[in-house]
Coordinates of C-alpha atoms and ligand atoms in Angstrom, one line a residue:
M1 CA -7.3 10.8 130.3
T2 CA -5.1 12.7 127.8
G3 CA -4.0 16.3 128.3
P4 CA -5.8 19.1 126.2
G5 CA -2.8 19.6 123.7
A6 CA -2.7 15.8 123.0
L7 CA -3.3 14.5 119.4
L8 CA -5.3 11.4 118.2
R9 CA -2.9 8.7 118.3
R10 CA -2.9 4.9 118.7
S11 CA -1.7 5.7 122.2
A12 CA -4.7 7.8 122.8
L13 CA -7.4 5.2 121.6
A14 CA -7.7 3.4 125.0
G15 CA -8.5 6.8 126.4
L16 CA -11.5 7.3 124.1
P17 CA -15.3 6.5 124.8
A18 CA -15.7 3.1 123.5
E19 CA -18.2 4.0 120.7
C20 CA -15.9 6.5 119.4
R21 CA -13.2 4.0 118.7
P22 CA -12.1 2.6 115.1
L23 CA -13.8 -0.5 114.1
I24 CA -10.8 -2.2 113.0
E25 CA -7.3 -2.5 114.6
P26 CA -5.3 0.6 113.0
G27 CA -2.4 -0.8 110.7
A28 CA -3.6 -4.3 111.0
A29 CA -4.9 -4.7 107.3
G30 CA -2.3 -4.6 104.3
P31 CA -2.9 -2.0 101.4
G32 CA -5.3 -2.8 98.7
V33 CA -6.7 0.5 97.5
V34 CA -5.3 3.6 96.6
H35 CA -7.3 6.9 97.0
L36 CA -6.7 9.8 94.9
G37 CA -7.9 13.1 96.6
L38 CA -7.6 13.4 100.2
G39 CA -10.5 15.6 100.9
A40 CA -13.2 15.7 103.4
F41 CA -15.7 14.0 101.1
F42 CA -13.4 10.9 100.8
R43 CA -12.7 10.7 104.6
A44 CA -16.4 10.8 105.3
H45 CA -17.5 8.4 102.3
Q46 CA -15.2 5.7 100.9
A47 CA -13.0 5.7 104.0
V48 CA -16.1 4.8 106.2
Y49 CA -17.3 2.3 103.9
T50 CA -13.9 0.7 103.5
E51 CA -13.4 0.3 107.1
E52 CA -16.8 -1.0 107.7
A53 CA -16.4 -3.7 105.1
M54 CA -12.9 -4.8 106.4
A55 CA -14.3 -4.9 110.0
S56 CA -17.2 -7.3 108.8
A57 CA -15.6 -9.1 106.1
G58 CA -11.8 -8.7 106.7
G59 CA -9.3 -8.5 103.6
D60 CA -6.3 -6.5 103.0
W61 CA -8.1 -3.5 101.7
G62 CA -6.1 -0.6 103.8
I63 CA -6.0 2.7 101.7
V64 CA -3.2 4.4 100.8
A65 CA -4.6 8.1 100.5
V66 CA -2.9 10.6 98.3
A67 CA -3.2 14.2 98.7
P68 CA -2.8 16.2 95.2
R69 CA -1.6 19.8 96.5
S70 CA -2.4 20.6 99.9
R71 CA -0.2 19.4 102.6
A72 CA -2.2 20.3 105.6
V73 CA -4.2 17.0 105.8
F74 CA -1.4 15.1 105.0
D75 CA 0.7 16.2 107.6
A76 CA -2.3 16.1 110.0
L77 CA -2.7 12.4 109.4
R78 CA 0.9 11.4 109.5
A79 CA 1.1 13.0 112.8
Q80 CA -2.0 11.2 113.8
D81 CA -0.9 7.5 112.8
L82 CA -3.1 8.1 109.8
M83 CA -6.5 7.9 111.8
F84 CA -9.2 11.0 111.7
A85 CA -12.8 11.0 113.1
V86 CA -16.0 11.3 111.3
A87 CA -18.7 13.4 113.0
S88 CA -22.3 12.7 111.9
T89 CA -24.9 15.1 112.7
A90 CA -28.6 14.6 113.0
A91 CA -30.6 17.6 114.1
H92 CA -30.3 17.1 117.8
H93 CA -27.6 14.5 118.0
T94 CA -23.6 13.8 116.8
D95 CA -22.1 10.4 116.5
V96 CA -18.2 10.8 116.4
R97 CA -16.0 7.5 115.5
V98 CA -12.4 7.5 114.5
V99 CA -11.6 5.7 111.3
A100 CA -8.7 3.6 110.9
A101 CA -9.0 2.4 107.0
L102 CA -5.7 4.3 106.1
T103 CA -2.8 2.5 105.8
G104 CA -0.6 5.1 104.3
V105 CA -0.7 8.8 102.9
L106 CA 1.4 10.2 100.2
Y107 CA 1.8 13.9 98.9
A108 CA 1.6 13.8 95.2
A109 CA 3.0 17.3 94.8
G110 CA 6.2 16.5 96.8
D111 CA 6.6 12.8 95.6
P112 CA 4.9 12.0 92.4
G113 CA 7.1 8.9 91.8
A114 CA 6.0 7.2 94.9
V115 CA 2.4 7.3 93.8
V116 CA 3.5 5.9 90.3
A117 CA 5.2 3.2 92.1
L118 CA 2.2 2.4 94.0
L119 CA -0.3 2.1 91.3
A120 CA 2.1 -0.4 89.7
D121 CA 2.2 -2.5 93.0
P122 CA 0.4 -5.7 92.6
R123 CA -1.0 -5.6 96.2
I124 CA -3.2 -2.6 94.7
R125 CA -6.3 -4.1 93.2
V126 CA -8.6 -1.0 93.5
V127 CA -8.2 2.9 93.1
T128 CA -10.7 5.3 93.7
L129 CA -10.7 9.0 93.0
T130 CA -12.4 12.1 94.1
L131 CA -11.4 14.9 91.6
T132 CA -14.6 17.0 91.4
E133 CA -16.3 17.8 88.1
K134 CA -13.7 20.3 86.6
A135 CA -11.0 17.2 86.3
Y136 CA -13.0 15.6 83.6
V137 CA -12.5 18.2 81.0
A138 CA -11.2 16.3 78.1
A139 CA -9.7 18.9 76.5
G140 CA -5.8 19.8 76.6
E141 CA -3.5 18.4 79.0
P142 CA -4.6 15.8 81.6
G143 CA -4.5 17.5 85.3
V144 CA -1.9 16.6 88.0
I145 CA -3.8 13.5 89.3
T146 CA -5.0 12.1 86.0
G147 CA -1.6 12.4 84.8
L148 CA -0.1 10.4 87.5
L149 CA -2.8 8.0 86.9
A150 CA -2.1 7.3 83.6
R151 CA 1.7 7.1 84.3
G152 CA 0.9 4.8 86.9
L153 CA -1.0 2.5 84.7
L154 CA 1.7 2.6 82.1
A155 CA 4.1 1.5 84.8
R156 CA 1.5 -1.2 85.9
A157 CA 1.2 -2.6 82.4
R158 CA 5.0 -2.6 81.9
A159 CA 5.3 -4.7 85.1
D160 CA 2.1 -6.7 84.3
A161 CA 1.3 -6.2 87.9
G162 CA -2.3 -7.7 87.7
P163 CA -5.7 -6.1 87.0
L164 CA -7.2 -3.3 88.8
A165 CA -10.4 -1.3 88.8
V166 CA -10.4 2.4 88.9
V167 CA -13.5 4.0 90.4
S168 CA -14.3 7.6 89.9
C169 CA -16.6 9.0 92.8
D170 CA -17.4 12.2 91.3
N171 CA -20.7 13.9 90.6
L172 CA -21.0 13.2 86.8
P173 CA -23.2 10.9 84.8
G174 CA -21.3 7.7 83.7
N175 CA -18.5 8.8 85.6
G176 CA -16.5 5.4 84.8
G177 CA -16.7 6.0 81.0
R178 CA -15.6 9.5 81.5
L179 CA -12.8 8.5 83.6
R180 CA -11.7 5.5 80.7
D181 CA -11.9 8.3 78.2
L182 CA -9.7 10.8 80.1
V183 CA -7.2 7.8 80.7
S184 CA -7.2 6.8 76.9
Q185 CA -6.3 10.4 76.1
A186 CA -3.4 10.7 78.6
V187 CA -1.9 7.5 77.4
R188 CA -2.5 7.7 73.5
A189 CA 1.3 8.4 72.9
A190 CA 2.3 5.3 74.6
G191 CA 3.3 1.9 73.1
T192 CA 0.5 -0.2 71.6
R193 CA 1.3 -3.0 73.8
E194 CA 0.8 -0.8 77.1
Q195 CA -2.3 0.8 75.8
E196 CA -3.6 -2.8 74.8
W197 CA -2.8 -4.0 78.4
I198 CA -4.7 -1.2 80.0
A199 CA -7.8 -1.8 77.7
G200 CA -7.6 -5.7 78.6
N201 CA -6.7 -5.3 82.6
V202 CA -8.2 -2.0 83.9
A203 CA -11.6 -1.9 84.4
F204 CA -13.7 1.7 85.3
P205 CA -16.8 0.8 87.2
S206 CA -19.2 3.7 87.5
T207 CA -20.7 4.9 90.9
T208 CA -23.2 7.3 92.4
V209 CA -21.9 8.6 95.6
D210 CA -24.2 10.7 98.0
R211 CA -23.1 12.1 101.4
I212 CA -23.3 16.0 102.3
V213 CA -19.8 16.9 103.5
P214 CA -19.5 20.5 104.1
A215 CA -15.7 22.0 104.1
V216 CA -14.4 21.8 107.7
T217 CA -14.6 24.6 109.9
P218 CA -12.9 25.3 113.4
G219 CA -16.1 24.5 114.8
T220 CA -15.9 20.9 113.6
L221 CA -12.6 20.4 115.3
D222 CA -14.0 21.9 118.5
L223 CA -16.8 19.6 118.5
V224 CA -14.6 16.5 117.8
R225 CA -11.9 17.6 120.5
A226 CA -14.9 18.1 123.2
R227 CA -16.0 14.5 122.5
L228 CA -12.6 12.7 122.1
G229 CA -10.7 14.6 124.5
V230 CA -7.8 15.0 122.0
H231 CA -7.2 17.1 119.0
D232 CA -7.9 15.8 115.7
L233 CA -6.6 18.0 112.7
A234 CA -8.2 15.8 109.9
A235 CA -11.6 15.4 111.3
V236 CA -14.5 15.8 109.3
Q237 CA -18.5 16.6 109.8
T238 CA -21.3 15.2 108.0
E239 CA -25.0 14.3 107.9
P240 CA -25.8 10.8 108.8
Y241 CA -27.1 9.7 105.6
R242 CA -24.8 8.2 103.1
Q243 CA -25.4 6.4 99.8
W244 CA -23.1 4.4 97.5
I245 CA -24.1 2.6 94.2
V246 CA -21.4 0.8 92.8
E247 CA -21.2 -0.9 89.2
D248 CA -19.9 -4.3 90.1
A249 CA -17.1 -4.6 87.7
F250 CA -13.8 -5.5 89.7
P251 CA -11.4 -7.7 87.8
H252 CA -9.1 -8.3 90.9
G253 CA -11.7 -8.4 93.9
R254 CA -12.9 -5.3 96.0
P255 CA -13.7 -4.6 99.5
A256 CA -17.2 -6.0 100.7
W257 CA -18.6 -2.8 100.5
E258 CA -22.0 -4.2 100.4
H259 CA -21.5 -5.1 104.1
A260 CA -21.6 -1.4 104.7
G261 CA -24.5 -0.5 103.1
A262 CA -23.4 0.1 99.5
V263 CA -25.6 -1.4 96.7
L264 CA -23.7 -3.2 94.0
T265 CA -25.5 -3.2 90.8
D266 CA -24.7 -3.6 86.6
D267 CA -26.2 -0.1 85.9
T268 CA -25.9 3.0 87.8
G269 CA -27.5 5.1 85.3
P270 CA -30.8 5.4 87.2
Y271 CA -29.3 6.4 90.4
D272 CA -27.0 8.9 88.8
Q273 CA -29.8 10.5 87.0
L274 CA -32.2 10.6 90.0
K275 CA -29.3 11.8 92.3
L276 CA -27.7 14.4 90.0
R277 CA -30.9 15.9 88.7
T278 CA -32.8 15.8 92.3
L279 CA -30.3 16.4 95.0
N280 CA -27.5 18.3 93.0
G281 CA -30.0 20.0 90.8
L282 CA -31.8 21.4 93.9
H283 CA -28.5 22.0 95.9
S284 CA -27.2 24.2 92.9
S285 CA -30.5 25.9 92.5
L286 CA -30.5 27.0 96.4
A287 CA -27.0 28.0 96.2
Y288 CA -27.4 30.5 93.5
L289 CA -30.6 32.0 94.9
G290 CA -29.2 31.9 98.5
A291 CA -26.2 33.6 97.7
L292 CA -27.7 36.4 95.7
A293 CA -30.0 36.7 99.0
G294 CA -27.0 36.8 101.2
R295 CA -27.8 33.5 102.7
A296 CA -24.7 31.7 104.0
T297 CA -25.9 28.1 103.9
I298 CA -28.2 25.9 102.1
A299 CA -30.3 25.3 105.2
E300 CA -30.8 29.0 105.7
T301 CA -31.9 29.4 102.2
L302 CA -34.2 26.8 102.5
A303 CA -35.8 28.6 105.3
L304 CA -36.7 31.9 103.1
P305 CA -40.1 32.4 102.6
G306 CA -41.1 30.6 99.3
A307 CA -37.9 28.8 99.0
R308 CA -39.2 25.3 99.9
E309 CA -42.4 25.8 98.1
F310 CA -40.1 26.6 95.1
A311 CA -37.8 23.8 95.1
E312 CA -41.0 21.4 95.9
L313 CA -42.6 22.7 92.4
L314 CA -39.2 22.4 90.7
L315 CA -38.9 18.8 91.7
A316 CA -42.6 18.0 91.1
E317 CA -43.0 19.9 87.7
E318 CA -39.9 19.8 86.1
I319 CA -37.4 17.3 87.7
L320 CA -39.5 14.4 88.2
P321 CA -41.2 14.0 84.9
T322 CA -37.9 13.6 83.1
L323 CA -36.5 10.7 85.6
T324 CA -36.6 7.1 84.7
P325 CA -36.1 5.9 88.4
P326 CA -34.2 2.7 89.7
A327 CA -36.5 -0.2 90.5
G328 CA -38.2 0.4 93.9
V329 CA -37.5 3.7 94.3
D330 CA -40.3 6.5 94.6
P331 CA -38.5 9.4 93.4
A332 CA -41.0 11.9 95.1
A333 CA -40.2 10.7 98.4
Y334 CA -36.6 10.7 97.4
G335 CA -37.0 14.3 96.7
Q336 CA -38.6 15.2 100.1
S337 CA -36.0 13.5 101.8
V338 CA -33.4 15.5 100.0
L339 CA -35.2 18.4 101.2
D340 CA -35.3 17.2 104.6
R341 CA -31.6 16.6 104.3
F342 CA -30.8 20.2 103.4
G343 CA -32.8 21.6 106.3
N344 CA -30.6 19.9 108.7
P345 CA -29.8 23.0 110.5
A346 CA -26.4 21.4 112.0
I347 CA -24.9 20.9 108.6
R348 CA -23.3 24.3 107.8
H349 CA -23.1 23.8 104.0
R350 CA -22.1 27.0 102.5
T351 CA -24.0 28.4 99.4
L352 CA -20.7 29.9 98.1
Q353 CA -19.1 26.3 98.3
V354 CA -22.0 24.7 96.6
A355 CA -22.0 27.5 93.8
T356 CA -18.6 26.9 92.8
D357 CA -17.7 25.5 89.5
G358 CA -21.1 26.2 88.0
S359 CA -20.0 25.9 84.5
Q360 CA -19.4 22.4 85.3
K361 CA -22.2 21.5 87.5
L362 CA -25.3 23.1 85.6
P363 CA -25.1 20.7 82.5
P364 CA -25.6 17.3 84.5
R365 CA -27.8 19.0 87.1
I366 CA -30.3 21.5 85.4
V367 CA -29.6 21.7 81.6
R368 CA -30.2 18.1 81.0
T369 CA -33.5 18.3 83.1
V370 CA -34.6 21.3 80.8
L371 CA -33.7 19.4 77.6
D372 CA -35.7 16.5 78.3
R373 CA -38.8 18.4 79.6
R374 CA -38.5 20.5 76.2
A375 CA -38.5 17.2 74.3
Q376 CA -41.8 16.3 76.2
G377 CA -43.0 19.8 74.8
R378 CA -43.2 21.3 78.4
P379 CA -41.7 24.6 79.6
T380 CA -39.3 25.0 82.6
P381 CA -40.2 28.3 84.3
R382 CA -38.4 27.3 87.6
A383 CA -35.3 25.8 86.0
A384 CA -35.3 29.4 83.9
L385 CA -35.1 30.8 87.4
V386 CA -32.0 29.0 88.5
V387 CA -30.2 29.5 85.1
A388 CA -31.0 33.2 85.6
A389 CA -29.8 33.2 89.1
W390 CA -26.6 31.7 87.8
M391 CA -26.0 34.2 85.4
R392 CA -26.8 37.0 88.0
F393 CA -24.1 35.1 90.4
V394 CA -21.5 35.3 87.8
Q395 CA -22.0 39.1 87.4
G396 CA -20.2 39.0 90.9
T397 CA -22.6 41.2 93.1
A398 CA -25.1 40.1 95.6
D399 CA -28.5 41.6 96.0
D400 CA -27.1 43.7 99.1
G401 CA -24.2 45.0 96.9
R402 CA -21.4 42.5 98.2
P403 CA -19.2 40.7 96.0
L404 CA -19.7 37.3 95.1
P405 CA -16.7 35.3 94.1
L406 CA -16.5 33.4 90.5
D407 CA -14.7 30.2 91.3
D408 CA -14.8 28.5 88.2
P409 CA -12.7 26.9 85.6
L410 CA -14.4 28.8 82.9
A411 CA -14.2 32.2 84.8
G412 CA -12.2 33.9 82.0
R413 CA -14.7 32.9 79.4
I414 CA -17.7 34.0 81.4
R415 CA -16.2 37.4 82.2
A416 CA -15.3 37.7 78.7
A417 CA -18.9 37.1 77.5
L418 CA -20.2 39.3 80.1
A419 CA -17.7 42.0 79.0
D420 CA -19.0 41.6 75.2
A421 CA -22.7 41.7 76.5
R422 CA -25.3 44.2 75.1
P423 CA -26.5 46.0 78.1
G424 CA -29.9 44.8 79.9
P425 CA -31.2 41.3 80.9
A426 CA -31.6 40.3 77.3
G427 CA -28.2 41.2 76.5
V428 CA -26.5 39.4 79.5
V429 CA -28.7 36.3 79.1
E430 CA -27.8 36.0 75.3
A431 CA -24.2 36.6 76.2
L432 CA -24.1 34.0 78.5
L433 CA -26.0 31.6 76.6
G434 CA -23.4 31.5 74.1
L435 CA -21.1 29.4 76.3
R436 CA -21.6 26.2 74.4
A437 CA -19.7 24.1 76.9
V438 CA -22.6 24.9 79.4
F439 CA -25.7 25.4 77.1
P440 CA -25.9 23.2 73.9
A441 CA -27.6 24.8 70.9
A442 CA -30.7 23.4 71.6
F443 CA -31.0 25.0 74.8
A444 CA -29.7 28.2 73.6
H445 CA -31.9 28.8 70.8
D446 CA -35.0 28.0 72.2
T447 CA -36.7 31.4 71.9
R448 CA -39.6 30.4 74.6
L449 CA -36.8 29.4 77.0
R450 CA -34.7 32.3 76.4
E451 CA -37.7 34.6 77.1
L452 CA -38.4 32.7 80.3
I453 CA -34.7 33.2 81.5
V454 CA -34.8 36.8 80.6
A455 CA -37.9 37.7 82.5
A456 CA -36.6 35.8 85.4
F457 CA -33.1 37.6 85.1
A458 CA -35.2 41.1 84.8
D459 CA -37.0 39.9 88.2
L460 CA -33.8 38.9 90.2
T461 CA -32.2 42.1 89.2
R462 CA -34.9 44.5 89.9
H463 CA -36.4 42.7 93.1
G464 CA -33.5 40.6 94.4
A465 CA -33.5 36.6 95.0
A466 CA -35.4 36.8 98.5
A467 CA -38.4 38.9 97.1
T468 CA -38.3 36.9 94.0
L469 CA -38.9 33.7 95.8
A470 CA -41.3 35.0 98.1
G471 CA -43.6 36.6 95.3
L472 CA -43.7 33.4 93.2
Ligands
CS2_1 C1 -23.0 19.6 96.3 C2 -22.3 18.3 96.5 O1 -21.0 20.9 96.2 C3 -22.0 20.6 95.6 O2 -22.1 21.0 94.3 O3 -24.1 19.7 95.6 O4 -21.0 18.3 96.9 C4 -23.4 17.5 97.4 O5 -23.2 17.8 98.7 C5 -23.1 16.0 97.2 O6 -23.0 15.5 95.9 C6 -23.9 15.1 98.3 O7 -23.6 13.9 97.8

């Protein structure tokens, strides 16, 4: 046995319970994938799929993972021979398994040149990215990672280092096309030859990703240490469920992700729509209502009187009628399974975590549903309550008077709109509906919809979110 202070390392693997050991020999596979964004979601999702794919079908698809800004996970992985554990927790049971899919880690802020060189390395045939929604705002300068990606692709073009697929794993409809647009913007000042090489050799398949992975807590690390008998400072905890829908457009091969349960398809559109409007739409709805009501987690919010009924009505009467589901998928059953997943009490997903970046999340998750329902001539009173809850949330005070953080790329514009608002519910709603990046004109100028939002906002202000849900 290893002592209490020992770290997860190759030398510790033989001492781990057999079911916790990696599926592949650490370091045996050569590099084939670069992943940009070393967050918890990547570790619990793409890394797991890729390890299982290599375990089942072989191939040099080891992942070199790039940490954009934060050193903590990068340092931990280097100290741990690039391994980390994934704890999958169902209501009463946790599986812990060490993943050995990584063959390298880089720290972009410390060594951007190494990232550019790696992207031009002919052994790399797939790049995956988890950047979060706000990285896809096309205006202005590219972000750090999109800037590095663009430089890497230009270097690859100059070296003629072979075709490549660049795969966005962010929660946005048609994420591949969005990423292609960002890259095109970022390389528009480059030479025509490089631009043509990129257009002819780089594919941007779209994907729909799904797995609930809360931010890591000390509790996660304690749980993993108790199971493994060694410290793991890069461990993550997640639900057992996972899904990956991948547009099969890879000009230079890919890991056999279908061996790990991924669905390869020629159109991710129906899956995107289903997942973003159902899972993410309900998630954001509960996050704003729960944060106002002082609930720490999504599961606690769902347990508020009236909350599950509210979510079910929002689902059945406003979201489901807008969907064109993928063939063979029953969207109503999917919606119920989503609510069951949210109710998993072992997954402490904080309402404030899901509530971040609302200006980026509301459009694909809620606003599009409202607009489609409007085109069907139907009102959306429950989605209006969600929009009102977001508006109350960005005012910055929970129902019990505690402050709420506004962590959003449009925070400045939101605050300015609030500062200019006429007093009273109608004034605040009108001011925030003026944020065109969030609410298109057709949404903002619909008087019936606006009346619903104002009434909901007034209810939330007067009674609080918990009483409003209970009284519906
Ligand atoms: C969540 C997502 O934080 C959020 O906005 O809605 O991260 C959600 O947990 C994942 O999309 C689940 O696949």
